[in-house]
Short mmCIF file of C-alpha atoms in Angstrom, two decimals:
data_model
loop_
_atom_site.label_atom_id
_atom_site.label_comp_id
_atom_site.label_asym_id
_atom_site.label_seq_id
_atom_site.Cartn_x
_atom_site.Cartn_y
_atom_site.Cartn_z
CA UNK A 1 103.32 76.04 110.50
CA UNK A 2 106.44 78.18 110.69
CA UNK A 3 106.86 80.44 113.74
CA UNK A 4 105.82 84.03 113.09
CA UNK A 5 108.87 86.19 112.36
CA UNK A 6 107.43 89.40 113.82
CA UNK A 7 106.62 87.70 117.13
CA UNK A 8 110.05 86.07 117.26
CA UNK A 9 111.96 89.28 116.48
CA UNK A 10 110.05 91.30 119.07
CA UNK A 11 110.00 88.58 121.74
CA UNK A 12 106.21 88.60 121.97
CA UNK A 13 103.50 85.97 121.68
CA UNK A 14 101.27 87.55 119.05
CA UNK A 15 102.27 89.62 115.98
CA UNK A 16 100.32 92.72 116.99
CA UNK A 17 101.82 96.16 117.62
CA UNK A 18 99.88 99.08 119.07
CA UNK A 19 100.77 102.24 117.17
CA UNK A 20 102.39 105.14 119.06
CA UNK A 21 99.38 107.42 119.45
CA UNK A 22 101.19 110.40 121.00
CA UNK A 23 99.12 111.92 123.86
CA UNK A 24 96.76 108.94 123.82
CA UNK A 25 99.32 106.44 125.09
CA UNK A 26 100.34 105.83 128.66
CA UNK A 27 101.83 103.09 130.81
CA UNK A 28 98.46 101.42 131.45
CA UNK A 29 97.61 101.00 127.76
CA UNK A 30 101.10 99.94 126.72
CA UNK A 31 101.43 97.42 129.55
CA UNK A 32 97.99 95.99 128.78
CA UNK A 33 99.03 95.34 125.18
CA UNK A 34 102.19 93.60 126.36
CA UNK A 35 100.37 91.52 128.94
CA UNK A 36 97.93 90.44 126.22
CA UNK A 37 100.80 89.14 124.10
CA UNK A 38 101.37 92.06 121.73
CA UNK A 39 103.78 95.00 121.76
CA UNK A 40 102.69 98.31 123.25
CA UNK A 41 104.44 101.53 122.25
CA UNK A 42 104.77 104.81 124.15
CA UNK A 43 104.27 107.75 121.82
CA UNK A 44 105.39 111.38 122.16
CA UNK A 45 103.74 113.04 125.19
CA UNK A 46 102.79 109.64 126.61
CA UNK A 47 100.95 109.99 129.90
CA UNK A 48 100.97 113.79 129.81
CA UNK A 49 98.06 116.21 130.10
CA UNK A 50 97.69 119.93 129.53
CA UNK A 51 98.67 120.45 133.17
CA UNK A 52 101.77 118.24 133.10
CA UNK A 53 103.04 118.92 129.57
CA UNK A 54 106.52 120.41 129.20
CA UNK A 55 108.15 122.23 126.32
CA UNK A 56 111.89 121.55 126.32
CA UNK A 57 113.47 118.39 124.86
CA UNK A 58 115.24 117.62 128.13
CA UNK A 59 112.09 117.92 130.24
CA UNK A 60 110.11 115.89 127.71
CA UNK A 61 112.75 113.16 127.86
CA UNK A 62 112.50 112.99 131.63
CA UNK A 63 108.72 112.71 131.41
CA UNK A 64 109.22 109.80 129.03
CA UNK A 65 111.60 108.22 131.54
CA UNK A 66 108.84 108.40 134.16
CA UNK A 67 106.34 106.73 131.83
CA UNK A 68 108.83 104.01 130.88
CA UNK A 69 109.35 103.22 134.56
CA UNK A 70 105.60 103.16 135.20
CA UNK A 71 105.21 100.72 132.33
CA UNK A 72 107.88 98.43 133.80
CA UNK A 73 105.92 98.35 137.05
CA UNK A 74 102.88 97.04 135.17
CA UNK A 75 104.49 94.47 132.87
CA UNK A 76 107.61 92.39 132.45
CA UNK A 77 106.92 92.06 128.72
CA UNK A 78 108.77 94.01 126.01
CA UNK A 79 107.44 97.38 124.91
CA UNK A 80 108.60 100.15 122.63
CA UNK A 81 109.10 103.91 122.39
CA UNK A 82 108.50 106.06 119.32
CA UNK A 83 111.29 108.10 117.72
CA UNK A 84 110.46 110.70 115.07
CA UNK A 85 113.79 112.04 113.78
CA UNK A 86 113.71 115.08 111.55
CA UNK A 87 116.07 115.78 108.69
CA UNK A 88 117.28 119.09 110.13
CA UNK A 89 117.41 120.72 113.55
CA UNK A 90 116.40 117.51 115.31
CA UNK A 91 116.37 118.61 118.95
CA UNK A 92 114.14 115.82 120.26
CA UNK A 93 115.98 112.63 119.30
CA UNK A 94 119.26 113.58 121.05
CA UNK A 95 117.27 114.13 124.25
CA UNK A 96 115.04 111.04 124.11
CA UNK A 97 117.56 108.49 122.81
CA UNK A 98 119.79 108.44 125.92
CA UNK A 99 116.71 107.79 128.07
CA UNK A 100 115.69 104.88 125.83
CA UNK A 101 119.17 103.37 126.22
CA UNK A 102 119.50 104.03 129.94
CA UNK A 103 116.10 102.54 130.70
CA UNK A 104 116.76 99.43 128.63
CA UNK A 105 113.88 99.82 126.19
CA UNK A 106 114.04 96.90 123.77
CA UNK A 107 112.17 98.27 120.75
CA UNK A 108 111.95 101.58 118.89
CA UNK A 109 109.27 102.46 116.37
CA UNK A 110 111.27 104.69 114.04
CA UNK A 111 108.92 107.02 112.17
CA UNK A 112 110.28 108.24 108.86
CA UNK A 113 108.85 111.72 108.48
CA UNK A 114 110.02 113.32 105.27
CA UNK A 115 113.16 113.36 103.15
CA UNK A 116 116.32 112.96 105.15
CA UNK A 117 114.69 111.48 108.24
CA UNK A 118 116.02 107.99 107.47
CA UNK A 119 119.47 108.30 109.04
CA UNK A 120 121.82 105.29 108.73
CA UNK A 121 123.99 106.60 111.58
CA UNK A 122 121.00 106.60 113.91
CA UNK A 123 120.13 103.06 112.84
CA UNK A 124 123.72 102.07 113.67
CA UNK A 125 123.48 103.68 117.10
CA UNK A 126 120.22 101.89 117.88
CA UNK A 127 121.56 98.54 116.70
CA UNK A 128 124.76 98.99 118.72
CA UNK A 129 122.58 99.42 121.80
CA UNK A 130 120.78 96.15 121.07
CA UNK A 131 117.52 97.87 120.15
CA UNK A 132 115.10 96.29 117.68
CA UNK A 133 113.89 98.73 115.01
CA UNK A 134 110.40 98.82 113.55
CA UNK A 135 110.58 101.27 110.66
CA UNK A 136 107.39 103.03 109.62
CA UNK A 137 107.57 105.70 106.93
CA UNK A 138 104.62 108.07 106.69
CA UNK A 139 104.94 107.75 102.91
CA UNK A 140 105.95 104.13 102.38
CA UNK A 141 107.52 103.32 99.03
CA UNK A 142 109.56 100.38 97.75
CA UNK A 143 112.60 102.67 97.68
CA UNK A 144 112.49 103.92 101.27
CA UNK A 145 111.54 100.45 102.52
CA UNK A 146 114.63 98.99 100.88
CA UNK A 147 116.78 101.81 102.29
CA UNK A 148 115.43 101.11 105.78
CA UNK A 149 116.13 97.41 105.38
CA UNK A 150 119.68 98.14 104.24
CA UNK A 151 120.16 100.54 107.17
CA UNK A 152 119.25 97.81 109.65
CA UNK A 153 115.50 97.86 110.22
CA UNK A 154 114.25 94.59 111.69
CA UNK A 155 110.63 95.06 110.63
CA UNK A 156 109.02 97.36 108.04
CA UNK A 157 105.48 98.74 108.38
CA UNK A 158 103.45 99.28 105.22
CA UNK A 159 100.84 101.92 105.98
CA UNK A 160 97.79 102.42 103.79
CA UNK A 161 95.68 105.51 103.23
CA UNK A 162 92.99 103.85 105.37
CA UNK A 163 94.83 104.85 108.56
CA UNK A 164 94.06 107.64 111.01
CA UNK A 165 96.37 110.50 111.92
CA UNK A 166 98.88 111.76 109.37
CA UNK A 167 97.95 110.11 106.08
CA UNK A 168 100.38 108.95 103.37
CA UNK A 169 100.76 111.43 100.55
CA UNK A 170 100.93 108.50 98.14
CA UNK A 171 97.22 107.88 98.88
CA UNK A 172 97.51 104.14 98.22
CA UNK A 173 95.08 101.96 100.16
CA UNK A 174 96.21 99.22 102.52
CA UNK A 175 95.38 96.48 100.00
CA UNK A 176 97.67 98.17 97.47
CA UNK A 177 100.62 99.21 99.61
CA UNK A 178 101.07 95.99 101.59
CA UNK A 179 101.96 93.66 98.68
CA UNK A 180 104.00 96.45 97.09
CA UNK A 181 106.23 96.69 100.17
CA UNK A 182 106.24 92.93 100.81
CA UNK A 183 107.63 92.41 97.31
CA UNK A 184 110.15 95.24 97.68
CA UNK A 185 112.06 94.01 100.74
CA UNK A 186 114.25 90.93 100.76
CA UNK A 187 114.93 89.71 104.29
CA UNK A 188 112.72 91.44 106.84
CA UNK A 189 109.04 90.88 107.65
CA UNK A 190 106.41 93.48 106.84
CA UNK A 191 103.57 94.55 109.12
CA UNK A 192 100.38 96.10 107.76
CA UNK A 193 98.77 99.30 109.05
CA UNK A 194 95.70 101.24 108.02
CA UNK A 195 92.05 100.46 108.69
CA UNK A 196 92.62 97.07 110.35
CA UNK A 197 90.21 96.71 113.26
CA UNK A 198 89.09 93.07 113.41
CA UNK A 199 90.02 89.50 112.54
CA UNK A 200 88.72 89.84 108.99
CA UNK A 201 91.10 92.70 108.24
CA UNK A 202 93.96 90.90 109.94
CA UNK A 203 93.40 87.74 107.90
CA UNK A 204 93.19 89.81 104.72
CA UNK A 205 96.55 91.55 105.20
CA UNK A 206 98.22 88.27 106.13
CA UNK A 207 96.94 86.90 102.82
CA UNK A 208 98.67 89.85 101.13
CA UNK A 209 101.99 88.86 102.68
CA UNK A 210 102.03 90.86 105.91
CA UNK A 211 103.32 88.99 108.96
CA UNK A 212 101.64 91.13 111.59
CA UNK A 213 99.24 93.98 112.30
CA UNK A 214 100.25 97.49 113.38
CA UNK A 215 97.08 99.18 114.66
CA UNK A 216 96.06 102.43 116.29
CA UNK A 217 92.39 103.40 116.12
CA UNK A 218 91.08 100.10 117.47
CA UNK A 219 93.13 100.57 120.65
CA UNK A 220 91.81 104.08 121.25
CA UNK A 221 88.34 102.77 122.09
CA UNK A 222 89.49 100.09 124.55
CA UNK A 223 88.69 99.98 128.25
CA UNK A 224 92.34 100.60 129.13
CA UNK A 225 92.69 103.65 126.87
CA UNK A 226 92.99 107.01 128.64
CA UNK A 227 90.68 108.61 126.05
CA UNK A 228 87.40 109.88 127.61
CA UNK A 229 84.35 107.62 127.35
CA UNK A 230 82.60 110.35 125.35
CA UNK A 231 85.25 110.09 122.62
CA UNK A 232 85.19 106.29 122.69
CA UNK A 233 81.41 106.39 122.25
CA UNK A 234 81.76 108.63 119.19
CA UNK A 235 84.23 106.20 117.64
CA UNK A 236 81.99 103.19 118.28
CA UNK A 237 78.97 105.02 116.83
CA UNK A 238 80.73 106.17 113.66
CA UNK A 239 81.83 104.56 110.43
CA UNK A 240 84.24 105.52 107.67
CA UNK A 241 81.60 107.46 105.76
CA UNK A 242 81.34 109.93 108.65
CA UNK A 243 84.97 110.99 108.44
CA UNK A 244 86.03 114.39 107.12
CA UNK A 245 89.05 114.38 104.79
CA UNK A 246 91.15 117.49 104.21
CA UNK A 247 94.62 118.54 103.07
CA UNK A 248 97.20 119.72 105.56
CA UNK A 249 100.92 119.38 106.19
CA UNK A 250 102.50 117.18 105.09
CA UNK A 251 99.64 115.86 102.94
CA UNK A 252 96.22 114.72 104.26
CA UNK A 253 94.27 114.18 107.46
CA UNK A 254 90.88 112.79 108.42
CA UNK A 255 88.73 113.35 111.49
CA UNK A 256 85.28 112.77 112.91
CA UNK A 257 82.74 115.59 112.51
CA UNK A 258 83.13 118.55 114.84
CA UNK A 259 83.30 122.32 114.69
CA UNK A 260 87.03 122.39 113.99
CA UNK A 261 87.11 119.52 111.48
CA UNK A 262 84.14 120.99 109.60
CA UNK A 263 85.95 124.34 109.50
CA UNK A 264 89.09 122.66 108.16
CA UNK A 265 87.15 120.97 105.36
CA UNK A 266 85.55 124.30 104.45
CA UNK A 267 88.96 126.02 104.42
CA UNK A 268 90.36 123.29 102.18
CA UNK A 269 87.49 123.60 99.71
CA UNK A 270 87.92 127.37 99.69
CA UNK A 271 91.54 127.01 98.59
CA UNK A 272 93.46 127.51 101.83
CA UNK A 273 97.07 126.34 101.73
CA UNK A 274 98.32 123.27 103.57
CA UNK A 275 100.28 125.54 105.89
CA UNK A 276 97.16 127.55 106.74
CA UNK A 277 95.24 124.38 107.45
CA UNK A 278 98.04 123.01 109.62
CA UNK A 279 98.07 126.21 111.65
CA UNK A 280 94.30 126.04 112.11
CA UNK A 281 94.57 122.42 113.29
CA UNK A 282 96.80 123.41 116.16
CA UNK A 283 99.15 120.45 115.74
CA UNK A 284 99.34 117.99 118.61
CA UNK A 285 97.49 120.49 120.79
CA UNK A 286 94.49 119.95 118.53
CA UNK A 287 94.79 116.21 119.10
CA UNK A 288 94.98 116.67 122.86
CA UNK A 289 91.96 118.96 122.94
CA UNK A 290 89.84 116.72 120.76
CA UNK A 291 90.88 113.21 121.72
CA UNK A 292 92.10 113.57 125.30
CA UNK A 293 89.68 116.27 126.43
CA UNK A 294 86.72 115.68 124.10
CA UNK A 295 86.68 119.28 122.86
CA UNK A 296 85.82 119.07 119.16
CA UNK A 297 85.15 122.80 118.93
CA UNK A 298 88.89 123.48 119.21
CA UNK A 299 90.33 120.01 118.60
CA UNK A 300 89.86 116.98 116.39
CA UNK A 301 89.28 113.24 116.70
CA UNK A 302 91.36 111.46 114.08
CA UNK A 303 90.73 107.77 113.41
CA UNK A 304 91.14 105.35 110.53
CA UNK A 305 88.61 104.45 107.88
CA UNK A 306 88.00 101.02 109.43
CA UNK A 307 86.17 102.34 112.49
CA UNK A 308 82.86 100.99 111.19
CA UNK A 309 84.07 97.58 112.37
CA UNK A 310 84.52 98.80 115.96
CA UNK A 311 81.19 97.94 117.58
CA UNK A 312 81.90 98.19 121.31
CA UNK A 313 84.32 99.43 123.94
CA UNK A 314 86.29 96.26 124.63
CA UNK A 315 89.43 95.23 126.46
CA UNK A 316 92.92 95.45 125.01
CA UNK A 317 93.19 91.67 125.33
CA UNK A 318 90.12 91.20 123.14
CA UNK A 319 91.59 93.50 120.49
CA UNK A 320 94.97 91.76 120.49
CA UNK A 321 93.30 88.36 120.18
CA UNK A 322 91.17 89.60 117.27
CA UNK A 323 94.19 90.90 115.38
CA UNK A 324 96.44 87.91 116.09
CA UNK A 325 95.51 85.51 113.30
#
């Protein structure tokens, strides 16, 4: 059997990447993924709480530096940091990128978020610093996957509509998007994301041509996750049929039942605009309130459609082993 390309490129044992779950990530979770043989990723606001959150790009970058250093104390394995460049007025990347370089982070998960966010010059800067790039577009298409490959991406993530968080506007399921992207790129391996929570899903996407699993929801309910036990219990008890789907910016979102998510569904059905729904969600504050504080009156719990296959609160190592087929 040929060595797995994703594992080789990332310098890890198992082709499993934990998605950058914003507030929900911290050094403990990321290090646990690395120590289990996968790749952990620090997301925006990693390790922060309502009390420690900051608002300026420079202060946010220094908070990320602290979390990177905490992670290094817990593991000697590679890990990544999430970059979400914007097409215009990108004030965050110029602040975070120097920290990533100075701290010797080996991998960046580059999130393509809208037209113009795929910046060849930024790819060049990352590559010049010796950083491996995992490119994940929120709306994956053959065209933007090929552009990312040409710009220098080392790995492409094909994300299906089954995922949690910000959903692809293309609304193609994981089983559809994975082979589409696999066939579109020429040289780089593709990872699959969206609704993959156990070995069955992992084997299925490998059969479609994926060479690794990029997962988020299944890590939220692990022992090492900083999410409250009350939220983990809700995830374990739920299945995909329980999820509420609604439109928002940029396209769609889904969440577990709660006062806010039920209100958002009602607003959507009543004809509210995407902008109005996005404002009512409260952005990442809504995520923090719902998923980090368990307040579903003012916040939301967003997970992927595959949560029905999460049956217990387990260790990160168990999850990585399940997904590494």
